[in-house]
Amino acid sequence: MKVIRDEDKKSNKYILRFEVEKCTRNKPYFEKNLGGITITTEEYSELVLHMADGSKPRYDNLEENKLNLLQLMTKQHLKNKMCEEELSSKMSNNIAKSIALVIGGLIAVFTMVNATPDSSRLLFSNTIRIVFPTIILAYGGIKAISAKKIYNEIKEIKKNDYLLENEEVLNETDLNNENILENVKYKDKTAIAKIKHAKDKENDSHYFDLNSIDGLSLDTLKKIKSNIERENYLGLVTTIEETKDKKYVKK
């Protein structure tokens, strides 16, 4: 979950994401037959949190902890959502300023180019011709970049909002059905495959949540839901032909 509010940028309480990390540790135990302590290695897993300030606290990989983290991320989203109107206003202002500055810069360039130079101040005149329009255009570019950044933040809020509104529908689908990911970009298909692989290892079929969709776009979620609605409307059955016994298995 991306940081939206300024007060969360260096927060050690703002959760960007969390992941399950497999670990190993030495486990000593008493072996009676050998008459001593034997050291063996055991595998375990931890939840690694990635916080806005760069810290990475670790906790036990428990279902209760995962649910608590998702609830905290939901609260973060609701706080971010409260800033959406303010962000929209800032974006509009930056776009307007950027357009005005670019137009002003182009006018300045046109004026400077067509102005009659004063031979006694040729160096100064040429400097002004170059520097003044450049400053105006550069500032206009900065405002455009700022507007783009805010636009991405608004899309992030809308994406998380869309997930919460459609979470049940999205998680009832069969991701093994290729029709569900039709028209989804390759990079997003790859991201979804990684999500499915990680969740399957945890026996978790709840593939889409505020943590897992961090690398997906709003457009991807909308396409998946649209494909789900089409599949439900058509009500058709997909089949897979098994090469050994030539039987058809219904999905």
JSON list of C-alpha atoms in Angstrom, two decimals:
[
{"chain": "A", "resi": 1, "resn": "MET", "atom": "CA", "xyz": [0.00, 0.00, 0.00]},
{"chain": "A", "resi": 2, "resn": "LYS", "atom": "CA", "xyz": [1.60, 3.23, -1.15]},
{"chain": "A", "resi": 3, "resn": "VAL", "atom": "CA", "xyz": [2.02, 6.19, 1.17]},
{"chain": "A", "resi": 4, "resn": "ILE", "atom": "CA", "xyz": [-0.45, 9.00, 0.38]},
{"chain": "A", "resi": 5, "resn": "ARG", "atom": "CA", "xyz": [-0.45, 11.39, 3.34]},
{"chain": "A", "resi": 6, "resn": "ASP", "atom": "CA", "xyz": [2.66, 13.43, 4.20]},
{"chain": "A", "resi": 7, "resn": "GLU", "atom": "CA", "xyz": [2.47, 12.44, 7.87]},
{"chain": "A", "resi": 8, "resn": "ASP", "atom": "CA", "xyz": [2.84, 8.75, 6.93]},
{"chain": "A", "resi": 9, "resn": "LYS", "atom": "CA", "xyz": [5.97, 9.10, 4.77]},
{"chain": "A", "resi": 10, "resn": "LYS", "atom": "CA", "xyz": [8.44, 8.31, 7.57]},
{"chain": "A", "resi": 11, "resn": "SER", "atom": "CA", "xyz": [6.04, 6.49, 9.87]},
{"chain": "A", "resi": 12, "resn": "ASN", "atom": "CA", "xyz": [7.11, 3.26, 11.55]},
{"chain": "A", "resi": 13, "resn": "LYS", "atom": "CA", "xyz": [3.41, 2.39, 11.91]},
{"chain": "A", "resi": 14, "resn": "TYR", "atom": "CA", "xyz": [2.36, 2.67, 8.25]},
{"chain": "A", "resi": 15, "resn": "ILE", "atom": "CA", "xyz": [2.32, -0.77, 6.59]},
{"chain": "A", "resi": 16, "resn": "LEU", "atom": "CA", "xyz": [3.48, -0.80, 2.98]},
{"chain": "A", "resi": 17, "resn": "ARG", "atom": "CA", "xyz": [3.13, -4.57, 2.67]},
{"chain": "A", "resi": 18, "resn": "PHE", "atom": "CA", "xyz": [3.86, -7.81, 4.46]},
{"chain": "A", "resi": 19, "resn": "GLU", "atom": "CA", "xyz": [5.12, -11.17, 3.25]},
{"chain": "A", "resi": 20, "resn": "VAL", "atom": "CA", "xyz": [5.75, -14.68, 4.48]},
{"chain": "A", "resi": 21, "resn": "GLU", "atom": "CA", "xyz": [9.42, -15.58, 4.72]},
{"chain": "A", "resi": 22, "resn": "LYS", "atom": "CA", "xyz": [10.64, -19.16, 5.10]},
{"chain": "A", "resi": 23, "resn": "CYS", "atom": "CA", "xyz": [13.42, -19.57, 7.67]},
{"chain": "A", "resi": 24, "resn": "THR", "atom": "CA", "xyz": [15.47, -22.32, 9.29]},
{"chain": "A", "resi": 25, "resn": "ARG", "atom": "CA", "xyz": [16.84, -22.64, 12.80]},
{"chain": "A", "resi": 26, "resn": "ASN", "atom": "CA", "xyz": [18.77, -25.12, 14.89]},
{"chain": "A", "resi": 27, "resn": "LYS", "atom": "CA", "xyz": [16.69, -27.19, 17.29]},
{"chain": "A", "resi": 28, "resn": "PRO", "atom": "CA", "xyz": [18.51, -29.12, 19.99]},
{"chain": "A", "resi": 29, "resn": "TYR", "atom": "CA", "xyz": [16.85, -32.19, 21.48]},
{"chain": "A", "resi": 30, "resn": "PHE", "atom": "CA", "xyz": [17.91, -35.00, 23.82]},
{"chain": "A", "resi": 31, "resn": "GLU", "atom": "CA", "xyz": [18.51, -38.33, 22.09]},
{"chain": "A", "resi": 32, "resn": "LYS", "atom": "CA", "xyz": [18.34, -41.06, 24.73]},
{"chain": "A", "resi": 33, "resn": "ASN", "atom": "CA", "xyz": [19.85, -43.83, 22.58]},
{"chain": "A", "resi": 34, "resn": "LEU", "atom": "CA", "xyz": [22.88, -41.69, 21.71]},
{"chain": "A", "resi": 35, "resn": "GLY", "atom": "CA", "xyz": [23.14, -40.42, 25.26]},
{"chain": "A", "resi": 36, "resn": "GLY", "atom": "CA", "xyz": [23.40, -36.74, 24.49]},
{"chain": "A", "resi": 37, "resn": "ILE", "atom": "CA", "xyz": [22.04, -33.63, 22.82]},
{"chain": "A", "resi": 38, "resn": "THR", "atom": "CA", "xyz": [21.48, -33.75, 19.07]},
{"chain": "A", "resi": 39, "resn": "ILE", "atom": "CA", "xyz": [21.17, -30.62, 16.97]},
{"chain": "A", "resi": 40, "resn": "THR", "atom": "CA", "xyz": [18.73, -30.73, 14.08]},
{"chain": "A", "resi": 41, "resn": "THR", "atom": "CA", "xyz": [17.42, -28.12, 11.68]},
{"chain": "A", "resi": 42, "resn": "GLU", "atom": "CA", "xyz": [13.79, -27.18, 11.46]},
{"chain": "A", "resi": 43, "resn": "GLU", "atom": "CA", "xyz": [11.92, -24.93, 9.05]},
{"chain": "A", "resi": 44, "resn": "TYR", "atom": "CA", "xyz": [9.52, -22.23, 10.13]},
{"chain": "A", "resi": 45, "resn": "SER", "atom": "CA", "xyz": [7.97, -19.10, 8.65]},
{"chain": "A", "resi": 46, "resn": "GLU", "atom": "CA", "xyz": [7.61, -15.50, 9.77]},
{"chain": "A", "resi": 47, "resn": "LEU", "atom": "CA", "xyz": [5.59, -12.49, 8.73]},
{"chain": "A", "resi": 48, "resn": "VAL", "atom": "CA", "xyz": [7.94, -9.74, 7.60]},
{"chain": "A", "resi": 49, "resn": "LEU", "atom": "CA", "xyz": [6.40, -6.27, 7.62]},
{"chain": "A", "resi": 50, "resn": "HIS", "atom": "CA", "xyz": [7.70, -3.46, 5.39]},
{"chain": "A", "resi": 51, "resn": "MET", "atom": "CA", "xyz": [7.00, -0.12, 7.07]},
{"chain": "A", "resi": 52, "resn": "ALA", "atom": "CA", "xyz": [7.09, 3.38, 5.55]},
{"chain": "A", "resi": 53, "resn": "ASP", "atom": "CA", "xyz": [10.25, 4.31, 7.49]},
{"chain": "A", "resi": 54, "resn": "GLY", "atom": "CA", "xyz": [12.15, 1.33, 6.07]},
{"chain": "A", "resi": 55, "resn": "SER", "atom": "CA", "xyz": [11.95, -0.84, 9.19]},
{"chain": "A", "resi": 56, "resn": "LYS", "atom": "CA", "xyz": [11.09, -4.56, 8.85]},
{"chain": "A", "resi": 57, "resn": "PRO", "atom": "CA", "xyz": [9.68, -6.01, 12.08]},
{"chain": "A", "resi": 58, "resn": "ARG", "atom": "CA", "xyz": [8.99, -9.77, 12.19]},
{"chain": "A", "resi": 59, "resn": "TYR", "atom": "CA", "xyz": [6.12, -11.66, 13.76]},
{"chain": "A", "resi": 60, "resn": "ASP", "atom": "CA", "xyz": [4.80, -15.20, 13.96]},
{"chain": "A", "resi": 61, "resn": "ASN", "atom": "CA", "xyz": [3.09, -16.42, 10.81]},
{"chain": "A", "resi": 62, "resn": "LEU", "atom": "CA", "xyz": [-0.37, -16.78, 12.31]},
{"chain": "A", "resi": 63, "resn": "GLU", "atom": "CA", "xyz": [-3.72, -16.34, 10.58]},
{"chain": "A", "resi": 64, "resn": "GLU", "atom": "CA", "xyz": [-4.78, -14.01, 13.39]},
{"chain": "A", "resi": 65, "resn": "ASN", "atom": "CA", "xyz": [-1.80, -11.76, 12.70]},
{"chain": "A", "resi": 66, "resn": "LYS", "atom": "CA", "xyz": [-2.58, -11.64, 8.97]},
{"chain": "A", "resi": 67, "resn": "LEU", "atom": "CA", "xyz": [-6.19, -10.64, 9.64]},
{"chain": "A", "resi": 68, "resn": "ASN", "atom": "CA", "xyz": [-5.08, -7.93, 12.07]},
{"chain": "A", "resi": 69, "resn": "LEU", "atom": "CA", "xyz": [-2.62, -6.55, 9.52]},
{"chain": "A", "resi": 70, "resn": "LEU", "atom": "CA", "xyz": [-5.29, -6.41, 6.79]},
{"chain": "A", "resi": 71, "resn": "GLN", "atom": "CA", "xyz": [-7.62, -4.61, 9.20]},
{"chain": "A", "resi": 72, "resn": "LEU", "atom": "CA", "xyz": [-4.89, -2.05, 9.93]},
{"chain": "A", "resi": 73, "resn": "MET", "atom": "CA", "xyz": [-4.30, -1.59, 6.18]},
{"chain": "A", "resi": 74, "resn": "THR", "atom": "CA", "xyz": [-8.03, -1.04, 5.71]},
{"chain": "A", "resi": 75, "resn": "LYS", "atom": "CA", "xyz": [-7.89, 1.74, 8.32]},
{"chain": "A", "resi": 76, "resn": "GLN", "atom": "CA", "xyz": [-4.90, 3.24, 6.47]},
{"chain": "A", "resi": 77, "resn": "HIS", "atom": "CA", "xyz": [-6.92, 3.21, 3.25]},
{"chain": "A", "resi": 78, "resn": "LEU", "atom": "CA", "xyz": [-9.87, 4.95, 4.89]},
{"chain": "A", "resi": 79, "resn": "LYS", "atom": "CA", "xyz": [-7.55, 7.72, 6.12]},
{"chain": "A", "resi": 80, "resn": "ASN", "atom": "CA", "xyz": [-6.07, 8.04, 2.62]},
{"chain": "A", "resi": 81, "resn": "LYS", "atom": "CA", "xyz": [-9.55, 8.17, 1.11]},
{"chain": "A", "resi": 82, "resn": "MET", "atom": "CA", "xyz": [-10.36, 11.22, 3.23]},
{"chain": "A", "resi": 83, "resn": "CYS", "atom": "CA", "xyz": [-7.62, 13.07, 1.30]},
{"chain": "A", "resi": 84, "resn": "GLU", "atom": "CA", "xyz": [-8.99, 12.21, -2.15]},
{"chain": "A", "resi": 85, "resn": "GLU", "atom": "CA", "xyz": [-10.93, 15.47, -2.66]},
{"chain": "A", "resi": 86, "resn": "GLU", "atom": "CA", "xyz": [-7.95, 17.55, -1.56]},
{"chain": "A", "resi": 87, "resn": "LEU", "atom": "CA", "xyz": [-5.65, 15.61, -3.88]},
{"chain": "A", "resi": 88, "resn": "SER", "atom": "CA", "xyz": [-8.03, 16.13, -6.82]},
{"chain": "A", "resi": 89, "resn": "SER", "atom": "CA", "xyz": [-8.01, 19.88, -6.17]},
{"chain": "A", "resi": 90, "resn": "LYS", "atom": "CA", "xyz": [-4.19, 19.96, -6.00]},
{"chain": "A", "resi": 91, "resn": "MET", "atom": "CA", "xyz": [-3.92, 17.97, -9.22]},
{"chain": "A", "resi": 92, "resn": "SER", "atom": "CA", "xyz": [-6.27, 20.35, -11.05]},
{"chain": "A", "resi": 93, "resn": "ASN", "atom": "CA", "xyz": [-4.29, 23.36, -9.81]},
{"chain": "A", "resi": 94, "resn": "ASN", "atom": "CA", "xyz": [-0.99, 21.84, -10.89]},
{"chain": "A", "resi": 95, "resn": "ILE", "atom": "CA", "xyz": [-2.36, 20.98, -14.33]},
{"chain": "A", "resi": 96, "resn": "ALA", "atom": "CA", "xyz": [-3.69, 24.53, -14.78]},
{"chain": "A", "resi": 97, "resn": "LYS", "atom": "CA", "xyz": [-0.38, 26.06, -13.66]},
{"chain": "A", "resi": 98, "resn": "SER", "atom": "CA", "xyz": [1.60, 23.71, -15.89]},
{"chain": "A", "resi": 99, "resn": "ILE", "atom": "CA", "xyz": [-0.46, 24.61, -18.97]},
{"chain": "A", "resi": 100, "resn": "ALA", "atom": "CA", "xyz": [-0.24, 28.33, -18.19]},
{"chain": "A", "resi": 101, "resn": "LEU", "atom": "CA", "xyz": [3.52, 28.17, -17.66]},
{"chain": "A", "resi": 102, "resn": "VAL", "atom": "CA", "xyz": [4.16, 26.18, -20.83]},
{"chain": "A", "resi": 103, "resn": "ILE", "atom": "CA", "xyz": [2.07, 28.62, -22.87]},
{"chain": "A", "resi": 104, "resn": "GLY", "atom": "CA", "xyz": [3.83, 31.55, -21.17]},
{"chain": "A", "resi": 105, "resn": "GLY", "atom": "CA", "xyz": [7.21, 29.97, -21.86]},
{"chain": "A", "resi": 106, "resn": "LEU", "atom": "CA", "xyz": [6.42, 29.44, -25.54]},
{"chain": "A", "resi": 107, "resn": "ILE", "atom": "CA", "xyz": [5.20, 33.04, -25.84]},
{"chain": "A", "resi": 108, "resn": "ALA", "atom": "CA", "xyz": [8.41, 34.20, -24.18]},
{"chain": "A", "resi": 109, "resn": "VAL", "atom": "CA", "xyz": [10.48, 32.15, -26.62]},
{"chain": "A", "resi": 110, "resn": "PHE", "atom": "CA", "xyz": [8.56, 33.57, -29.59]},
{"chain": "A", "resi": 111, "resn": "THR", "atom": "CA", "xyz": [8.93, 37.12, -28.25]},
{"chain": "A", "resi": 112, "resn": "MET", "atom": "CA", "xyz": [12.62, 36.79, -27.55]},
{"chain": "A", "resi": 113, "resn": "VAL", "atom": "CA", "xyz": [13.36, 35.24, -30.92]},
{"chain": "A", "resi": 114, "resn": "ASN", "atom": "CA", "xyz": [11.55, 37.97, -32.82]},
{"chain": "A", "resi": 115, "resn": "ALA", "atom": "CA", "xyz": [12.76, 40.86, -30.70]},
{"chain": "A", "resi": 116, "resn": "THR", "atom": "CA", "xyz": [15.32, 43.21, -32.25]},
{"chain": "A", "resi": 117, "resn": "PRO", "atom": "CA", "xyz": [18.60, 42.76, -30.33]},
{"chain": "A", "resi": 118, "resn": "ASP", "atom": "CA", "xyz": [20.50, 45.72, -28.94]},
{"chain": "A", "resi": 119, "resn": "SER", "atom": "CA", "xyz": [24.07, 45.40, -30.22]},
{"chain": "A", "resi": 120, "resn": "SER", "atom": "CA", "xyz": [25.43, 47.15, -27.12]},
{"chain": "A", "resi": 121, "resn": "ARG", "atom": "CA", "xyz": [23.84, 44.53, -24.90]},
{"chain": "A", "resi": 122, "resn": "LEU", "atom": "CA", "xyz": [24.06, 41.51, -27.16]},
{"chain": "A", "resi": 123, "resn": "LEU", "atom": "CA", "xyz": [25.48, 39.09, -24.56]},
{"chain": "A", "resi": 124, "resn": "PHE", "atom": "CA", "xyz": [22.97, 40.11, -21.88]},
{"chain": "A", "resi": 125, "resn": "SER", "atom": "CA", "xyz": [20.12, 39.95, -24.40]},
{"chain": "A", "resi": 126, "resn": "ASN", "atom": "CA", "xyz": [21.05, 36.46, -25.58]},
{"chain": "A", "resi": 127, "resn": "THR", "atom": "CA", "xyz": [21.36, 35.28, -21.98]},
{"chain": "A", "resi": 128, "resn": "ILE", "atom": "CA", "xyz": [17.87, 36.55, -21.17]},
{"chain": "A", "resi": 129, "resn": "ARG", "atom": "CA", "xyz": [16.48, 34.95, -24.32]},
{"chain": "A", "resi": 130, "resn": "ILE", "atom": "CA", "xyz": [17.74, 31.56, -23.21]},
{"chain": "A", "resi": 131, "resn": "VAL", "atom": "CA", "xyz": [17.38, 31.67, -19.42]},
{"chain": "A", "resi": 132, "resn": "PHE", "atom": "CA", "xyz": [13.98, 33.31, -18.99]},
{"chain": "A", "resi": 133, "resn": "PRO", "atom": "CA", "xyz": [11.93, 30.94, -21.20]},
{"chain": "A", "resi": 134, "resn": "THR", "atom": "CA", "xyz": [13.90, 27.95, -19.90]},
{"chain": "A", "resi": 135, "resn": "ILE", "atom": "CA", "xyz": [13.01, 28.76, -16.28]},
{"chain": "A", "resi": 136, "resn": "ILE", "atom": "CA", "xyz": [9.33, 29.16, -17.16]},
{"chain": "A", "resi": 137, "resn": "LEU", "atom": "CA", "xyz": [9.19, 25.90, -19.14]},
{"chain": "A", "resi": 138, "resn": "ALA", "atom": "CA", "xyz": [11.15, 23.99, -16.48]},
{"chain": "A", "resi": 139, "resn": "TYR", "atom": "CA", "xyz": [8.78, 25.16, -13.75]},
{"chain": "A", "resi": 140, "resn": "GLY", "atom": "CA", "xyz": [5.85, 24.14, -15.92]},
{"chain": "A", "resi": 141, "resn": "GLY", "atom": "CA", "xyz": [7.42, 20.70, -16.29]},
{"chain": "A", "resi": 142, "resn": "ILE", "atom": "CA", "xyz": [7.82, 20.40, -12.52]},
{"chain": "A", "resi": 143, "resn": "LYS", "atom": "CA", "xyz": [4.12, 21.19, -12.04]},
{"chain": "A", "resi": 144, "resn": "ALA", "atom": "CA", "xyz": [3.21, 18.56, -14.66]},
{"chain": "A", "resi": 145, "resn": "ILE", "atom": "CA", "xyz": [5.31, 15.92, -12.86]},
{"chain": "A", "resi": 146, "resn": "SER", "atom": "CA", "xyz": [3.67, 16.86, -9.56]},
{"chain": "A", "resi": 147, "resn": "ALA", "atom": "CA", "xyz": [0.22, 16.51, -11.15]},
{"chain": "A", "resi": 148, "resn": "LYS", "atom": "CA", "xyz": [1.17, 13.06, -12.48]},
{"chain": "A", "resi": 149, "resn": "LYS", "atom": "CA", "xyz": [2.34, 11.97, -9.02]},
{"chain": "A", "resi": 150, "resn": "ILE", "atom": "CA", "xyz": [-0.93, 13.09, -7.45]},
{"chain": "A", "resi": 151, "resn": "TYR", "atom": "CA", "xyz": [-2.88, 11.34, -10.22]},
{"chain": "A", "resi": 152, "resn": "ASN", "atom": "CA", "xyz": [-1.12, 8.07, -9.36]},
{"chain": "A", "resi": 153, "resn": "GLU", "atom": "CA", "xyz": [-1.97, 8.56, -5.68]},
{"chain": "A", "resi": 154, "resn": "ILE", "atom": "CA", "xyz": [-5.64, 9.08, -6.54]},
{"chain": "A", "resi": 155, "resn": "LYS", "atom": "CA", "xyz": [-5.60, 5.92, -8.68]},
{"chain": "A", "resi": 156, "resn": "GLU", "atom": "CA", "xyz": [-4.08, 4.02, -5.75]},
{"chain": "A", "resi": 157, "resn": "ILE", "atom": "CA", "xyz": [-6.93, 5.15, -3.50]},
{"chain": "A", "resi": 158, "resn": "LYS", "atom": "CA", "xyz": [-9.52, 4.21, -6.12]},
{"chain": "A", "resi": 159, "resn": "LYS", "atom": "CA", "xyz": [-7.88, 0.80, -6.65]},
{"chain": "A", "resi": 160, "resn": "ASN", "atom": "CA", "xyz": [-7.98, -0.07, -2.95]},
{"chain": "A", "resi": 161, "resn": "ASP", "atom": "CA", "xyz": [-11.54, 1.23, -2.74]},
{"chain": "A", "resi": 162, "resn": "TYR", "atom": "CA", "xyz": [-12.54, -0.95, -5.70]},
{"chain": "A", "resi": 163, "resn": "LEU", "atom": "CA", "xyz": [-10.94, -4.01, -4.11]},
{"chain": "A", "resi": 164, "resn": "LEU", "atom": "CA", "xyz": [-12.84, -3.55, -0.85]},
{"chain": "A", "resi": 165, "resn": "GLU", "atom": "CA", "xyz": [-16.12, -3.10, -2.75]},
{"chain": "A", "resi": 166, "resn": "ASN", "atom": "CA", "xyz": [-15.59, -6.19, -4.93]},
{"chain": "A", "resi": 167, "resn": "GLU", "atom": "CA", "xyz": [-13.37, -8.40, -2.75]},
{"chain": "A", "resi": 168, "resn": "GLU", "atom": "CA", "xyz": [-15.93, -11.17, -2.40]},
{"chain": "A", "resi": 169, "resn": "VAL", "atom": "CA", "xyz": [-16.64, -11.37, -6.14]},
{"chain": "A", "resi": 170, "resn": "LEU", "atom": "CA", "xyz": [-12.94, -11.33, -7.08]},
{"chain": "A", "resi": 171, "resn": "ASN", "atom": "CA", "xyz": [-12.06, -14.09, -4.61]},
{"chain": "A", "resi": 172, "resn": "GLU", "atom": "CA", "xyz": [-14.84, -16.43, -5.70]},
{"chain": "A", "resi": 173, "resn": "THR", "atom": "CA", "xyz": [-13.33, -16.85, -9.16]},
{"chain": "A", "resi": 174, "resn": "ASP", "atom": "CA", "xyz": [-11.23, -19.73, -10.51]},
{"chain": "A", "resi": 175, "resn": "LEU", "atom": "CA", "xyz": [-7.85, -18.33, -11.50]},
{"chain": "A", "resi": 176, "resn": "ASN", "atom": "CA", "xyz": [-7.09, -21.58, -13.37]},
{"chain": "A", "resi": 177, "resn": "ASN", "atom": "CA", "xyz": [-9.71, -20.50, -15.91]},
{"chain": "A", "resi": 178, "resn": "GLU", "atom": "CA", "xyz": [-7.74, -18.60, -18.56]},
{"chain": "A", "resi": 179, "resn": "ASN", "atom": "CA", "xyz": [-10.85, -16.65, -19.57]},
{"chain": "A", "resi": 180, "resn": "ILE", "atom": "CA", "xyz": [-10.72, -14.80, -16.23]},
{"chain": "A", "resi": 181, "resn": "LEU", "atom": "CA", "xyz": [-7.40, -13.15, -17.15]},
{"chain": "A", "resi": 182, "resn": "GLU", "atom": "CA", "xyz": [-8.30, -12.32, -20.75]},
{"chain": "A", "resi": 183, "resn": "ASN", "atom": "CA", "xyz": [-7.05, -8.87, -21.86]},
{"chain": "A", "resi": 184, "resn": "VAL", "atom": "CA", "xyz": [-4.97, -8.55, -18.69]},
{"chain": "A", "resi": 185, "resn": "LYS", "atom": "CA", "xyz": [-1.44, -7.29, -19.39]},
{"chain": "A", "resi": 186, "resn": "TYR", "atom": "CA", "xyz": [1.34, -9.86, -19.33]},
{"chain": "A", "resi": 187, "resn": "LYS", "atom": "CA", "xyz": [3.15, -8.22, -16.40]},
{"chain": "A", "resi": 188, "resn": "ASP", "atom": "CA", "xyz": [-0.05, -8.29, -14.35]},
{"chain": "A", "resi": 189, "resn": "LYS", "atom": "CA", "xyz": [-0.67, -11.93, -15.28]},
{"chain": "A", "resi": 190, "resn": "THR", "atom": "CA", "xyz": [2.83, -12.67, -14.02]},
{"chain": "A", "resi": 191, "resn": "ALA", "atom": "CA", "xyz": [2.12, -10.78, -10.79]},
{"chain": "A", "resi": 192, "resn": "ILE", "atom": "CA", "xyz": [-1.15, -12.69, -10.31]},
{"chain": "A", "resi": 193, "resn": "ALA", "atom": "CA", "xyz": [0.65, -16.01, -10.89]},
{"chain": "A", "resi": 194, "resn": "LYS", "atom": "CA", "xyz": [3.13, -15.08, -8.13]},
{"chain": "A", "resi": 195, "resn": "ILE", "atom": "CA", "xyz": [0.27, -14.12, -5.81]},
{"chain": "A", "resi": 196, "resn": "LYS", "atom": "CA", "xyz": [-1.47, -17.44, -6.46]},
{"chain": "A", "resi": 197, "resn": "HIS", "atom": "CA", "xyz": [1.74, -19.42, -5.93]},
{"chain": "A", "resi": 198, "resn": "ALA", "atom": "CA", "xyz": [2.48, -17.69, -2.61]},
{"chain": "A", "resi": 199, "resn": "LYS", "atom": "CA", "xyz": [-1.10, -18.04, -1.36]},
{"chain": "A", "resi": 200, "resn": "ASP", "atom": "CA", "xyz": [-1.35, -21.69, -2.40]},
{"chain": "A", "resi": 201, "resn": "LYS", "atom": "CA", "xyz": [1.72, -22.50, -0.31]},
{"chain": "A", "resi": 202, "resn": "GLU", "atom": "CA", "xyz": [-0.16, -21.07, 2.68]},
{"chain": "A", "resi": 203, "resn": "ASN", "atom": "CA", "xyz": [-3.40, -22.91, 1.72]},
{"chain": "A", "resi": 204, "resn": "ASP", "atom": "CA", "xyz": [-5.02, -19.50, 1.33]},
{"chain": "A", "resi": 205, "resn": "SER", "atom": "CA", "xyz": [-7.51, -19.18, -1.53]},
{"chain": "A", "resi": 206, "resn": "HIS", "atom": "CA", "xyz": [-8.23, -15.52, -0.70]},
{"chain": "A", "resi": 207, "resn": "TYR", "atom": "CA", "xyz": [-5.96, -14.30, -3.48]},
{"chain": "A", "resi": 208, "resn": "PHE", "atom": "CA", "xyz": [-6.98, -10.64, -3.67]},
{"chain": "A", "resi": 209, "resn": "ASP", "atom": "CA", "xyz": [-6.57, -8.42, -0.61]},
{"chain": "A", "resi": 210, "resn": "LEU", "atom": "CA", "xyz": [-5.09, -5.00, 0.20]},
{"chain": "A", "resi": 211, "resn": "ASN", "atom": "CA", "xyz": [-1.66, -6.56, 0.67]},
{"chain": "A", "resi": 212, "resn": "SER", "atom": "CA", "xyz": [-1.49, -8.83, -2.39]},
{"chain": "A", "resi": 213, "resn": "ILE", "atom": "CA", "xyz": [-2.79, -6.31, -4.97]},
{"chain": "A", "resi": 214, "resn": "ASP", "atom": "CA", "xyz": [0.04, -3.82, -4.31]},
{"chain": "A", "resi": 215, "resn": "GLY", "atom": "CA", "xyz": [1.62, -4.52, -7.71]},
{"chain": "A", "resi": 216, "resn": "LEU", "atom": "CA", "xyz": [-1.64, -4.65, -9.67]},
{"chain": "A", "resi": 217, "resn": "SER", "atom": "CA", "xyz": [-3.51, -1.79, -11.32]},
{"chain": "A", "resi": 218, "resn": "LEU", "atom": "CA", "xyz": [-7.09, -0.62, -10.98]},
{"chain": "A", "resi": 219, "resn": "ASP", "atom": "CA", "xyz": [-7.60, -1.42, -14.66]},
{"chain": "A", "resi": 220, "resn": "THR", "atom": "CA", "xyz": [-6.55, -5.04, -14.07]},
{"chain": "A", "resi": 221, "resn": "LEU", "atom": "CA", "xyz": [-9.03, -5.51, -11.23]},
{"chain": "A", "resi": 222, "resn": "LYS", "atom": "CA", "xyz": [-11.80, -4.05, -13.39]},
{"chain": "A", "resi": 223, "resn": "LYS", "atom": "CA", "xyz": [-10.95, -6.39, -16.27]},
{"chain": "A", "resi": 224, "resn": "ILE", "atom": "CA", "xyz": [-10.96, -9.42, -13.99]},
{"chain": "A", "resi": 225, "resn": "LYS", "atom": "CA", "xyz": [-14.36, -8.49, -12.57]},
{"chain": "A", "resi": 226, "resn": "SER", "atom": "CA", "xyz": [-15.72, -7.86, -16.07]},
{"chain": "A", "resi": 227, "resn": "ASN", "atom": "CA", "xyz": [-14.48, -11.29, -17.18]},
{"chain": "A", "resi": 228, "resn": "ILE", "atom": "CA", "xyz": [-16.07, -12.90, -14.11]},
{"chain": "A", "resi": 229, "resn": "GLU", "atom": "CA", "xyz": [-19.40, -11.27, -14.94]},
{"chain": "A", "resi": 230, "resn": "ARG", "atom": "CA", "xyz": [-19.16, -12.51, -18.54]},
{"chain": "A", "resi": 231, "resn": "GLU", "atom": "CA", "xyz": [-18.40, -16.08, -17.39]},
{"chain": "A", "resi": 232, "resn": "ASN", "atom": "CA", "xyz": [-21.34, -16.01, -14.99]},
{"chain": "A", "resi": 233, "resn": "TYR", "atom": "CA", "xyz": [-23.64, -14.66, -17.71]},
{"chain": "A", "resi": 234, "resn": "LEU", "atom": "CA", "xyz": [-22.63, -17.25, -20.31]},
{"chain": "A", "resi": 235, "resn": "GLY", "atom": "CA", "xyz": [-22.71, -20.14, -17.84]},
{"chain": "A", "resi": 236, "resn": "LEU", "atom": "CA", "xyz": [-20.54, -22.29, -20.10]},
{"chain": "A", "resi": 237, "resn": "VAL", "atom": "CA", "xyz": [-18.27, -25.11, -18.91]},
{"chain": "A", "resi": 238, "resn": "THR", "atom": "CA", "xyz": [-14.60, -25.30, -19.87]},
{"chain": "A", "resi": 239, "resn": "THR", "atom": "CA", "xyz": [-13.05, -28.73, -20.44]},
{"chain": "A", "resi": 240, "resn": "ILE", "atom": "CA", "xyz": [-9.57, -30.17, -20.40]},
{"chain": "A", "resi": 241, "resn": "GLU", "atom": "CA", "xyz": [-8.80, -33.24, -22.48]},
{"chain": "A", "resi": 242, "resn": "GLU", "atom": "CA", "xyz": [-6.58, -35.74, -20.67]},
{"chain": "A", "resi": 243, "resn": "THR", "atom": "CA", "xyz": [-4.19, -37.44, -23.05]},
{"chain": "A", "resi": 244, "resn": "LYS", "atom": "CA", "xyz": [-4.07, -40.78, -21.21]},
{"chain": "A", "resi": 245, "resn": "ASP", "atom": "CA", "xyz": [-7.65, -41.94, -20.94]},
{"chain": "A", "resi": 246, "resn": "LYS", "atom": "CA", "xyz": [-9.26, -39.32, -23.24]},
{"chain": "A", "resi": 247, "resn": "LYS", "atom": "CA", "xyz": [-11.73, -38.26, -20.56]},
{"chain": "A", "resi": 248, "resn": "TYR", "atom": "CA", "xyz": [-13.06, -34.72, -20.26]},
{"chain": "A", "resi": 249, "resn": "VAL", "atom": "CA", "xyz": [-12.93, -33.14, -16.84]},
{"chain": "A", "resi": 250, "resn": "LYS", "atom": "CA", "xyz": [-15.38, -30.40, -16.05]},
{"chain": "A", "resi": 251, "resn": "LYS", "atom": "CA", "xyz": [-14.18, -27.36, -14.20]}
]
